[in-house]
Coordinates of C-alpha atoms in Angstrom, one line a residue:
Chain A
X1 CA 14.6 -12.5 8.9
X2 CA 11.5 -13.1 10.1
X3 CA 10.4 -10.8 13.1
X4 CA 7.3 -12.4 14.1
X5 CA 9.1 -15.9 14.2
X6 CA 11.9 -14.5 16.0
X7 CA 10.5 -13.3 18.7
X8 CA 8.2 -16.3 19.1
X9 CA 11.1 -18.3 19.5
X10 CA 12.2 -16.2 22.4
X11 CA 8.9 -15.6 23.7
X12 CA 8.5 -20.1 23.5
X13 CA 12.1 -20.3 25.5
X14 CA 11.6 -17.6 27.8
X15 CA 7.8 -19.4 29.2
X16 CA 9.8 -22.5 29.2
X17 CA 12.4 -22.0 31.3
X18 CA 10.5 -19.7 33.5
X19 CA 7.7 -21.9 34.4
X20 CA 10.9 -24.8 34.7
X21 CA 9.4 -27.1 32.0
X22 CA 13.1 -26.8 30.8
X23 CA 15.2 -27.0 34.3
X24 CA 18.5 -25.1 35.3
X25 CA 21.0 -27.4 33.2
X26 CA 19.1 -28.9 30.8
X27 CA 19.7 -29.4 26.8
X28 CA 18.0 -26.9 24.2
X29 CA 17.1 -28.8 20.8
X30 CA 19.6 -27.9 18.5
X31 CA 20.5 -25.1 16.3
X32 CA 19.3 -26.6 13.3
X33 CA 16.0 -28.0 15.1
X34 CA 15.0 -24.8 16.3
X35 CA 15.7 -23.4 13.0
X36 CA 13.1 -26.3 11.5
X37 CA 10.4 -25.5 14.4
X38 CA 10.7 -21.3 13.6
X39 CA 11.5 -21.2 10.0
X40 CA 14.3 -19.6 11.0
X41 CA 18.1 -19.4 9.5
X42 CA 20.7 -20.7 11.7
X43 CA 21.9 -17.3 11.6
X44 CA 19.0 -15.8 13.0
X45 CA 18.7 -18.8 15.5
X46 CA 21.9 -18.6 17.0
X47 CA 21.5 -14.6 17.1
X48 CA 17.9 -15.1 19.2
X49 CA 19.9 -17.5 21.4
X50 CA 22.7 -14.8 21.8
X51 CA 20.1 -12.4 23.1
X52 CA 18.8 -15.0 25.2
X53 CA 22.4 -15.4 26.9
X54 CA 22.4 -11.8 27.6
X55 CA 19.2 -11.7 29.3
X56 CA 21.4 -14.9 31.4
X57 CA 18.6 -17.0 30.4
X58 CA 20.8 -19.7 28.6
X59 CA 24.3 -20.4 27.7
X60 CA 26.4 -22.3 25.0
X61 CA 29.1 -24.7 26.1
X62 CA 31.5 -25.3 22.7
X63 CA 30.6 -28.0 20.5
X64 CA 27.4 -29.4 23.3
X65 CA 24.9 -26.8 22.2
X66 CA 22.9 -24.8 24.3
X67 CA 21.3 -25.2 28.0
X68 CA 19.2 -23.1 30.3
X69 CA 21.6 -21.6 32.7
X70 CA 21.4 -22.0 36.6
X71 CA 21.0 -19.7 38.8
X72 CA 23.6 -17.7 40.6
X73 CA 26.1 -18.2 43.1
X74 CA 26.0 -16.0 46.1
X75 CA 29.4 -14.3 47.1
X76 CA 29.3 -12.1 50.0
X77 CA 32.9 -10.7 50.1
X78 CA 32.9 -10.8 54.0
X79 CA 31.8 -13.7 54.7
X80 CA 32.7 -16.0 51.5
X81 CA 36.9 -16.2 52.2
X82 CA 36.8 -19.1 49.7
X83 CA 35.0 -20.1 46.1
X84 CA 35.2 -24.0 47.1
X85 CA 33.1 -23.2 50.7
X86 CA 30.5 -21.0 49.3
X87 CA 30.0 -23.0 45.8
X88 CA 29.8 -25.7 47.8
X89 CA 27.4 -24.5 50.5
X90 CA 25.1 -23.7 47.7
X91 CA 24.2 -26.9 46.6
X92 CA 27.2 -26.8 43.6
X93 CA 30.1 -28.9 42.6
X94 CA 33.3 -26.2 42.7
X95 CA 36.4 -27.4 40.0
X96 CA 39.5 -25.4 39.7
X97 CA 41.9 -25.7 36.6
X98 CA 45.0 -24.2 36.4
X99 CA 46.1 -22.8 33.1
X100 CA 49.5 -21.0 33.6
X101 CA 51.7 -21.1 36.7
X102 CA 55.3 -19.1 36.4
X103 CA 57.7 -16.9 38.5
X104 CA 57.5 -13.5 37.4
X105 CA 59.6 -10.4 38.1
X106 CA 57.4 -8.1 40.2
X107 CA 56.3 -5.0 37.5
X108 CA 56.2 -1.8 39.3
X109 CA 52.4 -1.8 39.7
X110 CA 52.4 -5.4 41.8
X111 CA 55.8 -4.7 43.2
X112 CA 54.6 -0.8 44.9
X113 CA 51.0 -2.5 45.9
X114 CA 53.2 -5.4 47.6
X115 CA 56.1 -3.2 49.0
X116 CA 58.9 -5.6 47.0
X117 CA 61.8 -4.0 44.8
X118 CA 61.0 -4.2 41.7
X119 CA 61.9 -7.1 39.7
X120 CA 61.2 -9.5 42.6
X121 CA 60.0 -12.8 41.7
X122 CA 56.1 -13.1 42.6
X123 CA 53.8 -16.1 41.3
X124 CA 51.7 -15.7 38.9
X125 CA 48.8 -18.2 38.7
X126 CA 46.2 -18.0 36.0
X127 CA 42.9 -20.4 36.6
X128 CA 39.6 -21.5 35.6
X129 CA 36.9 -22.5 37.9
X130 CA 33.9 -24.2 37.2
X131 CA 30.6 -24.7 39.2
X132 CA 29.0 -27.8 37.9
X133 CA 31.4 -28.4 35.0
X134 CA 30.4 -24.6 33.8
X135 CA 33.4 -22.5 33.5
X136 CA 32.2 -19.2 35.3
X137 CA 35.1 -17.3 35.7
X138 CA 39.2 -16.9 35.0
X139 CA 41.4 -15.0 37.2
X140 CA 45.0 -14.1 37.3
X141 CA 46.9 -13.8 40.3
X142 CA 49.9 -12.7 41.9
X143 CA 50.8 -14.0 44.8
X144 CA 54.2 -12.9 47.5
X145 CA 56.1 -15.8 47.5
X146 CA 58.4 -13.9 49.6
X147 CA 55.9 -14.4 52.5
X148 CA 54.9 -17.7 50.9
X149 CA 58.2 -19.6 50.5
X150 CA 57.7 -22.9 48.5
X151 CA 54.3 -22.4 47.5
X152 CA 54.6 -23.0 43.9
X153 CA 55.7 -26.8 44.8
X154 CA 52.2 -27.0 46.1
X155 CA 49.0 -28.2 44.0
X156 CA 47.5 -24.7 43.2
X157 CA 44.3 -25.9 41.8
X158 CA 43.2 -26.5 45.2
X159 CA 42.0 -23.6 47.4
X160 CA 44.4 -21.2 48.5
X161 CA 42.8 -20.1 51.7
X162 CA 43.1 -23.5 53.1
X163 CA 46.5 -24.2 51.9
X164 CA 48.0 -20.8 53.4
X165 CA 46.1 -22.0 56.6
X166 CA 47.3 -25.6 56.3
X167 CA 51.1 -24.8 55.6
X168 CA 51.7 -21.4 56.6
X169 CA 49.4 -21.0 59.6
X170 CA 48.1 -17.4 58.0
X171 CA 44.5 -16.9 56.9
X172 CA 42.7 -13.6 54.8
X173 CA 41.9 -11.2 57.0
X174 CA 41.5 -7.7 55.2
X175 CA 41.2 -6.9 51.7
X176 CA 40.4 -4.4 49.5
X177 CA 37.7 -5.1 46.6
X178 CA 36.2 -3.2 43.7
X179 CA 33.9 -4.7 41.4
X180 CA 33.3 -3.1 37.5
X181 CA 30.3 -4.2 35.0
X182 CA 32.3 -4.7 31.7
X183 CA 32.1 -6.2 28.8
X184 CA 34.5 -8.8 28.4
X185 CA 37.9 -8.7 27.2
X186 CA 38.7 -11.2 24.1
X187 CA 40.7 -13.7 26.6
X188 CA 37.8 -14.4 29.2
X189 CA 35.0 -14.8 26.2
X190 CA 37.4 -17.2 24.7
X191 CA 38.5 -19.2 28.1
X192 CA 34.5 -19.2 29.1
X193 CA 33.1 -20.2 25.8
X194 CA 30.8 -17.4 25.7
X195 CA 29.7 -15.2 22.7
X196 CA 32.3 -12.5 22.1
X197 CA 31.1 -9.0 23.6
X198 CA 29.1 -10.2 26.3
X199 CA 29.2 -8.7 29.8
X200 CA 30.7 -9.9 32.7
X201 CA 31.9 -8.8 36.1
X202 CA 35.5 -7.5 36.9
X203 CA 36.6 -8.1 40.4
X204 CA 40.2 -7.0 41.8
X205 CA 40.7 -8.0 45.3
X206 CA 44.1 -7.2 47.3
X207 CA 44.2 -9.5 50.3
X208 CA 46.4 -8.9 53.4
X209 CA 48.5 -10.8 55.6
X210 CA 47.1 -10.1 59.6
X211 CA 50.2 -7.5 59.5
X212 CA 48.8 -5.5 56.7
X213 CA 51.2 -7.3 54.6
X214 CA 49.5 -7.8 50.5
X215 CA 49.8 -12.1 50.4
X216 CA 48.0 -11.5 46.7
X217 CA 46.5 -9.6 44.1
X218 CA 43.5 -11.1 42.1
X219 CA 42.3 -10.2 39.0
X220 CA 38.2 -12.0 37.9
X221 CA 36.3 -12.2 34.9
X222 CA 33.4 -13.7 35.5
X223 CA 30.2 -14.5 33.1
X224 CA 27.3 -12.0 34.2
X225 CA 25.1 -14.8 35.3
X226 CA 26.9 -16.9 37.7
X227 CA 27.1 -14.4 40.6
X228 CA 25.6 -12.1 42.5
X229 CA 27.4 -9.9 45.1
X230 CA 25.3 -9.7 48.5
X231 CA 27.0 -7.4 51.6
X232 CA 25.2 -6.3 54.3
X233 CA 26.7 -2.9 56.1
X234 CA 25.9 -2.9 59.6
X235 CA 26.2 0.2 61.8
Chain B
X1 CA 33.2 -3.9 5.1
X2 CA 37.1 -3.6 5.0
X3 CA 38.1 -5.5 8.6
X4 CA 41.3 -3.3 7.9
X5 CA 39.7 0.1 8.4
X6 CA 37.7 -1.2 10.9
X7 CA 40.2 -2.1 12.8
X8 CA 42.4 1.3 12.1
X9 CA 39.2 3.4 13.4
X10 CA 39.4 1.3 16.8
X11 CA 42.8 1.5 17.1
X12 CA 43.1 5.5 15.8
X13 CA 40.4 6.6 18.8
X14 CA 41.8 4.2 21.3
X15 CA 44.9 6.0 20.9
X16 CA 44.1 9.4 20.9
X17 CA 41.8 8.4 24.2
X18 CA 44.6 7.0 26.2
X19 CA 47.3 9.5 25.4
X20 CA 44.3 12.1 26.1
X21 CA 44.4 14.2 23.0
X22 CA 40.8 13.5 23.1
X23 CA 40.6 14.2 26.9
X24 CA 36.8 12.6 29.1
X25 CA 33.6 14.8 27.6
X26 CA 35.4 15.7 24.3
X27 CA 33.4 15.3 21.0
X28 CA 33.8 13.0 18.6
X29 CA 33.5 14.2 14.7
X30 CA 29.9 12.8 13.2
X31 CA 29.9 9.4 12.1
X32 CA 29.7 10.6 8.1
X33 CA 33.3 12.2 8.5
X34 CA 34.6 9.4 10.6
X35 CA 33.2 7.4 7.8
X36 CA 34.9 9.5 4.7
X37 CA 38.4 9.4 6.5
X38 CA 38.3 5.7 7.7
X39 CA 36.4 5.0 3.6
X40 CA 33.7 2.8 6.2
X41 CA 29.6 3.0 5.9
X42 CA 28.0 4.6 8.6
X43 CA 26.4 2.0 9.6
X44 CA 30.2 -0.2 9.6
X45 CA 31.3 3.6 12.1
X46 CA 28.3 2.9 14.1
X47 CA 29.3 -0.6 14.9
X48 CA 32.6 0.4 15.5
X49 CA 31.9 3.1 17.9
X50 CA 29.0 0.5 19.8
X51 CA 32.3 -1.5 20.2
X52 CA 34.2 1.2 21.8
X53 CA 30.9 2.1 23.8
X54 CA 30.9 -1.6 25.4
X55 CA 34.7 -1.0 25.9
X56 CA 33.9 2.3 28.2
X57 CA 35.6 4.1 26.4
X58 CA 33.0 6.5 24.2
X59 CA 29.6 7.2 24.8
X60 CA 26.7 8.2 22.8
X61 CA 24.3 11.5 23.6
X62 CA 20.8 11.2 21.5
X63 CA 20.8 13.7 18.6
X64 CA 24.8 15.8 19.9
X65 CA 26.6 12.5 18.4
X66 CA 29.6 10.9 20.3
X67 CA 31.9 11.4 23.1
X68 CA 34.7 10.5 25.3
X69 CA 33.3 8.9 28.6
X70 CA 34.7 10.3 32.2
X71 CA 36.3 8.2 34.4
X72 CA 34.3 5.9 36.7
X73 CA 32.8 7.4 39.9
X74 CA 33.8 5.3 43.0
X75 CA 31.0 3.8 45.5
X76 CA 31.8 2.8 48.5
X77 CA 28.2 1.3 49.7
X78 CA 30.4 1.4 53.8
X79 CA 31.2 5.1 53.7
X80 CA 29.0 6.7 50.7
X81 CA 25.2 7.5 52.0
X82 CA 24.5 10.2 49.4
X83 CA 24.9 10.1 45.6
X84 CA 25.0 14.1 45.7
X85 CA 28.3 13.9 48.4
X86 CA 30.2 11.4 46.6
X87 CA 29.4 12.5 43.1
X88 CA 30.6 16.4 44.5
X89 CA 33.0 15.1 46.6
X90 CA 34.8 13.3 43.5
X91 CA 34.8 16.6 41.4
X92 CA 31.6 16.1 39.5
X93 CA 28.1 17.7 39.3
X94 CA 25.1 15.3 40.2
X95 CA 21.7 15.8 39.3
X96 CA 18.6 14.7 39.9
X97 CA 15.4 14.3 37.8
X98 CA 12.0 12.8 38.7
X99 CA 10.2 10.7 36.2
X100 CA 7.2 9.6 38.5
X101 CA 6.0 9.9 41.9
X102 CA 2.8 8.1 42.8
X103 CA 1.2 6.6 45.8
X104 CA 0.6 2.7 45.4
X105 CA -1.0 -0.1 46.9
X106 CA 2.3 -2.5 48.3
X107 CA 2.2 -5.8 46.7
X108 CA 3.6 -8.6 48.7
X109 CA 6.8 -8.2 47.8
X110 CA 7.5 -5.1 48.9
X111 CA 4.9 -5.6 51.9
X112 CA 6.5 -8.4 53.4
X113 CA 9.8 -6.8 53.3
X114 CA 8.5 -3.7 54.9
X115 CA 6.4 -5.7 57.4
X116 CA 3.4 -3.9 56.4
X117 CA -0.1 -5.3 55.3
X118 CA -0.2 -5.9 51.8
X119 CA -2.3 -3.1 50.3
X120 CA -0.8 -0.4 52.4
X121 CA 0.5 3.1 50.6
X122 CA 3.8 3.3 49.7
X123 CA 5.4 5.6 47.4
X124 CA 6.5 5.1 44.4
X125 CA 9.7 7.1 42.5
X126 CA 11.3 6.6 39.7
X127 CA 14.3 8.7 39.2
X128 CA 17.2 9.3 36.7
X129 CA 20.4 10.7 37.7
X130 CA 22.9 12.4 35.9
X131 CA 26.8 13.1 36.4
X132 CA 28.0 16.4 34.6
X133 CA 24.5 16.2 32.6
X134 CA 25.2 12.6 31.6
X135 CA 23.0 10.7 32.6
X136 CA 24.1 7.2 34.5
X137 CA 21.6 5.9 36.6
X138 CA 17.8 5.0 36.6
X139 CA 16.4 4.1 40.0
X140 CA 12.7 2.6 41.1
X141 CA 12.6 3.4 45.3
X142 CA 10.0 2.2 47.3
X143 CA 9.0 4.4 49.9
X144 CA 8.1 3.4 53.5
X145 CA 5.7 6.7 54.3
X146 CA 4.1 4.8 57.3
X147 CA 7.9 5.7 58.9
X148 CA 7.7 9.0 56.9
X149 CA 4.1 10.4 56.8
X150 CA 3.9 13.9 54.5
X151 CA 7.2 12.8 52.6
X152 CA 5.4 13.1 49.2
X153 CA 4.9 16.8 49.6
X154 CA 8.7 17.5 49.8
X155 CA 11.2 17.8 46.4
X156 CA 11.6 14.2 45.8
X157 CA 15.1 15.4 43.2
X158 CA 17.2 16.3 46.2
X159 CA 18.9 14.2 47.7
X160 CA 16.9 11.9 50.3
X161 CA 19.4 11.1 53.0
X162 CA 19.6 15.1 53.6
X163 CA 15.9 15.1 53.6
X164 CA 15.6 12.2 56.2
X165 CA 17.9 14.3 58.3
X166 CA 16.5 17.5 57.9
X167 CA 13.0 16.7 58.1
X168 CA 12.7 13.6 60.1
X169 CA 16.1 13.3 62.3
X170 CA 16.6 10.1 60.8
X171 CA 19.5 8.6 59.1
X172 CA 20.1 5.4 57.1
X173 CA 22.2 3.0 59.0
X174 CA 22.3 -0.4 58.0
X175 CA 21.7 -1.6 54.3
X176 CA 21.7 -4.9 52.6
X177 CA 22.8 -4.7 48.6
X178 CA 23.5 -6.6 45.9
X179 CA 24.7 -5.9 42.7
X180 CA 25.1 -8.0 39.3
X181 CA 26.8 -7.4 36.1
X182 CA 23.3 -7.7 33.5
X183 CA 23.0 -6.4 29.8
X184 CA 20.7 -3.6 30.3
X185 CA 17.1 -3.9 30.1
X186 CA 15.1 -1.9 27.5
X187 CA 13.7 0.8 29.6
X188 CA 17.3 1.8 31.3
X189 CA 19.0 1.5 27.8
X190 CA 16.3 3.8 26.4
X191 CA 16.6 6.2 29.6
X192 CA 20.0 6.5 29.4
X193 CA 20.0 7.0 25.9
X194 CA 22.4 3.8 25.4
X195 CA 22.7 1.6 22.5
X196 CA 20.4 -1.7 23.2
X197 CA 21.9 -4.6 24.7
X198 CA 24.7 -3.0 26.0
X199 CA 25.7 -4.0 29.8
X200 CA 25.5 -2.5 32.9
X201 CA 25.5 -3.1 36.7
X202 CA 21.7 -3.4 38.9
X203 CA 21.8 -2.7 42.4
X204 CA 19.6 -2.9 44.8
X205 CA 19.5 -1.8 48.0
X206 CA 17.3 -1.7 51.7
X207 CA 17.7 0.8 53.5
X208 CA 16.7 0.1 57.7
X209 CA 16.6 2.6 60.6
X210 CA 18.1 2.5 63.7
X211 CA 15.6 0.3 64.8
X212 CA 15.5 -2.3 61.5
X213 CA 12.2 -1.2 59.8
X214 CA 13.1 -0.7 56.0
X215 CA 12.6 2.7 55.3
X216 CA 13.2 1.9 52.1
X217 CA 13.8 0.0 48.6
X218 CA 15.8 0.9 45.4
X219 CA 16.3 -0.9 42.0
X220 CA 19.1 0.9 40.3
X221 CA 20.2 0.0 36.5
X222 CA 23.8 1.9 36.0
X223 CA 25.7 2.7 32.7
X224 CA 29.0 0.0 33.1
X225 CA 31.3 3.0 32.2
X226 CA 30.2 5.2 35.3
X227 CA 30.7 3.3 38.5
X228 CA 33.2 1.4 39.5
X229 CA 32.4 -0.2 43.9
X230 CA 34.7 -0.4 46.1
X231 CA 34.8 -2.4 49.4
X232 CA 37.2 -2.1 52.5
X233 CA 36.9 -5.3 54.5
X234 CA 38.2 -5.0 58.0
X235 CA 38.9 -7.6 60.5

C-alpha cells in the first residue's frame, strides 16, 4: 500500500471532523469512494478507517457504512442511578433491547455474592442499549428475584431503577464498582458491530438493597468512545 | 498461515497461564522456538502473542522477549492517595522515573483551571512508573508552584503526596477524575514499550487543597493489563 496516500486519507478525515465540516453522526463516502479519491485498495481503506475507530474518531454500523462518532456520554457512578436519566439529560435519545431473559440456577459465584443457596433461581437479563440508535454497550445481569418477586412478568427493556421504585418501593442505594480497560471479548464486538479487537470498557457493578441486601449484579461492555467516567471525591 | 496452529498456540499458553504452570513474570520461550514447535512464521507468533497481549494475559519487554503479565493493581481513587502505598501495600514494588521537569508558561487551559494569569510558571513533569520494573504508567502533572514555591528543587521520583506532607503540611483532599477506555496513543505505547494500537485506560485527575485551589493536574495513560478501579458508593 501506499503510505503517503494512507495517511493523507487520515490526515483529510481527521481536519474534517475536527473542525465539524463532517458533524457527530454524519455519513463518510463509501469504502469504495474513498478508495477512488486515495488510490487506495478497499483493503487498505477499511484498515485506515479501523485505525480511525480506534482513535474513537468514527465508527461502522453493519451494512450503513461509516460515520463520525459523537461524543461521549458522561456517567458519574454517584450521581447517574440510571442510563435512561443521564442519556437523556445529555441531549441523547436512550433505547434498551433485550436479547435474552431466563431463570437461572444461582452458580456459586452469584449465589455467595447474593447470600442464596446455591442453585436458587435468579434472572438473568442480557441487553443492548443504544444512544441515538448506536448500540454502545451489552450487559448481562443477574438479578434476586427472591427480593424481586414477579419481576420477570414485567417489561425489562424499560429502566430498572424506576420499575423497582414503581413496584417494589426500593431504590439503589450502595454499590460496589470496578471499571477494567479491555479489549473486547468476541460477543460484545459482534453485538456492537465494531471491528474485532477493539477496546472497550468493562464495568461490574453490585448494587444493594438499603439493607445491604445485593438486588443485582451487572456485567458492561461498552465501545471505548461512548463514555467517560467522571467522580468527584469530596473530603 | 495454518488458522489450526494458530489457534493451538493461543489455546497451549492460555492454558498453561490459567492453571499457572507459567505463573505472573515468567518468560516465555523466543518467538523462533514458539515458531518451530507450533510450525508458524514469526511474524504469524508475533500476531499471536499481540492477541494474547490485548487479552492481558502476556506482555512484551523491548529486547528480553515475552512474559506472563501480573495481576491487575486495584485503585480506589476514595481511599488510595499514593501510587507508592497502594502499589506496596498490594505486595508490589513501585518505582518512579523522571522523564522531564521544566518550568512553563501556563496556557489557558491549565490557567483557567488553576485560577492563575495565563503566562504564569508552572511546572511541568512527565513521569513513567513502573510496578516490579514493569513499567505501567506515563503521567504529564501540572504543577501549581504559586501554592508550592521551591518544589522544583526537591526529588520530583518520590512520591508527591509524601512530599506535600513533609514539606508543605499539605494534603490532597478533594479530586475530580475521569477515566476512559482509549487505544493508546503513540508516545505511551512507545514508553511503555507496548505494541502500537493496543488499549489502555487515561485518567486524569485535579487535585484541590483544603481550601479548593488546584494544586495540581495529571494526564495518566495506563497499560489495560495493570489497573483494574474500584469504587465504594455509600449512601
Amino acid at each position: 500500500m501506499s503510505l503517503k496516500h494512507y495517511r493523507h486519507l487520515q490526515e483529510h478525515f481527521h481536519s474534517l471532523i475536527r473542525n465539524k465540516v463532517l458533524e457527530a453522526g454524519s455519513k463518510l463516502p463509501s469504502e469504495r469512494e474513498i478508495g477512488e479519491q486515495f488510490k487506495l485498495t478497499r483493503v487498505t481503506v477499511r484498515q485506515a478507517l479501523q485505525s480511525l475507530e480506534m482513535e474513537g474518531m468514527v465508527y461502522r454500523q453493519n451494512r450503513r457504512g461509516w460515520f463520525v462518532s459523537p461524543p461521549a456520554v458522561v456517567y458519574d457512578p454517584a450521581a447517574h442511578l440510571s442510563f435512561n436519566i443521564f442519556v437523556t439529560e445529555q441531549g441523547y435519545t436512550p433505547h434498551t433491547e433485550k436479547l435474552q431473559q431466563t431463570l437461572v440456577a444461582a452458580d456459586s459465584e452469584v449465589a455467595t455474592k447474593m447470600n442464596l443457596a446455591v442453585g436458587t433461581p435468579v434472572l438473568f437479563l442480557h441487553r443492548r442499549r443504544y444512544i441515538d440508535n448506536r448500540p454502545v454497550l451489552i450487559e448481562k445481569m443477574y438479578i434476586n428475584t427472591t427480593l424481586l418477586p414477579g419481576i420477570e412478568e414485567e417489561d425489562l427493556t424499560q429502566s430498572l431503577s424506576q420499575l423497582l421504585a414503581r413496584k417494589y418501593q426500593m431504590s439503589y442505594r450502595d454499590m460496589d464498582l470496578s471499571f477494567k480497560a479491555t479489549s473486547l471479548p468476541e460477543e460484545a464486538t459482534s453485538a456492537l458491530g465494531i471491528t474485532a479487537g477493539q477496546s472497550g470498557l468493562n464495568i461490574e457493578r453490585i448494587n444493594y438493597t438499603q439493607d445491604k441486601q445485593v438486588l443485582e449484579i451487572d456485567y458492561e461492555y461498552w465501545r471505548h468512545d461512548a463514555v467517560t467516567i467522571q467522580i468527584a471525591i469530596r473530603d
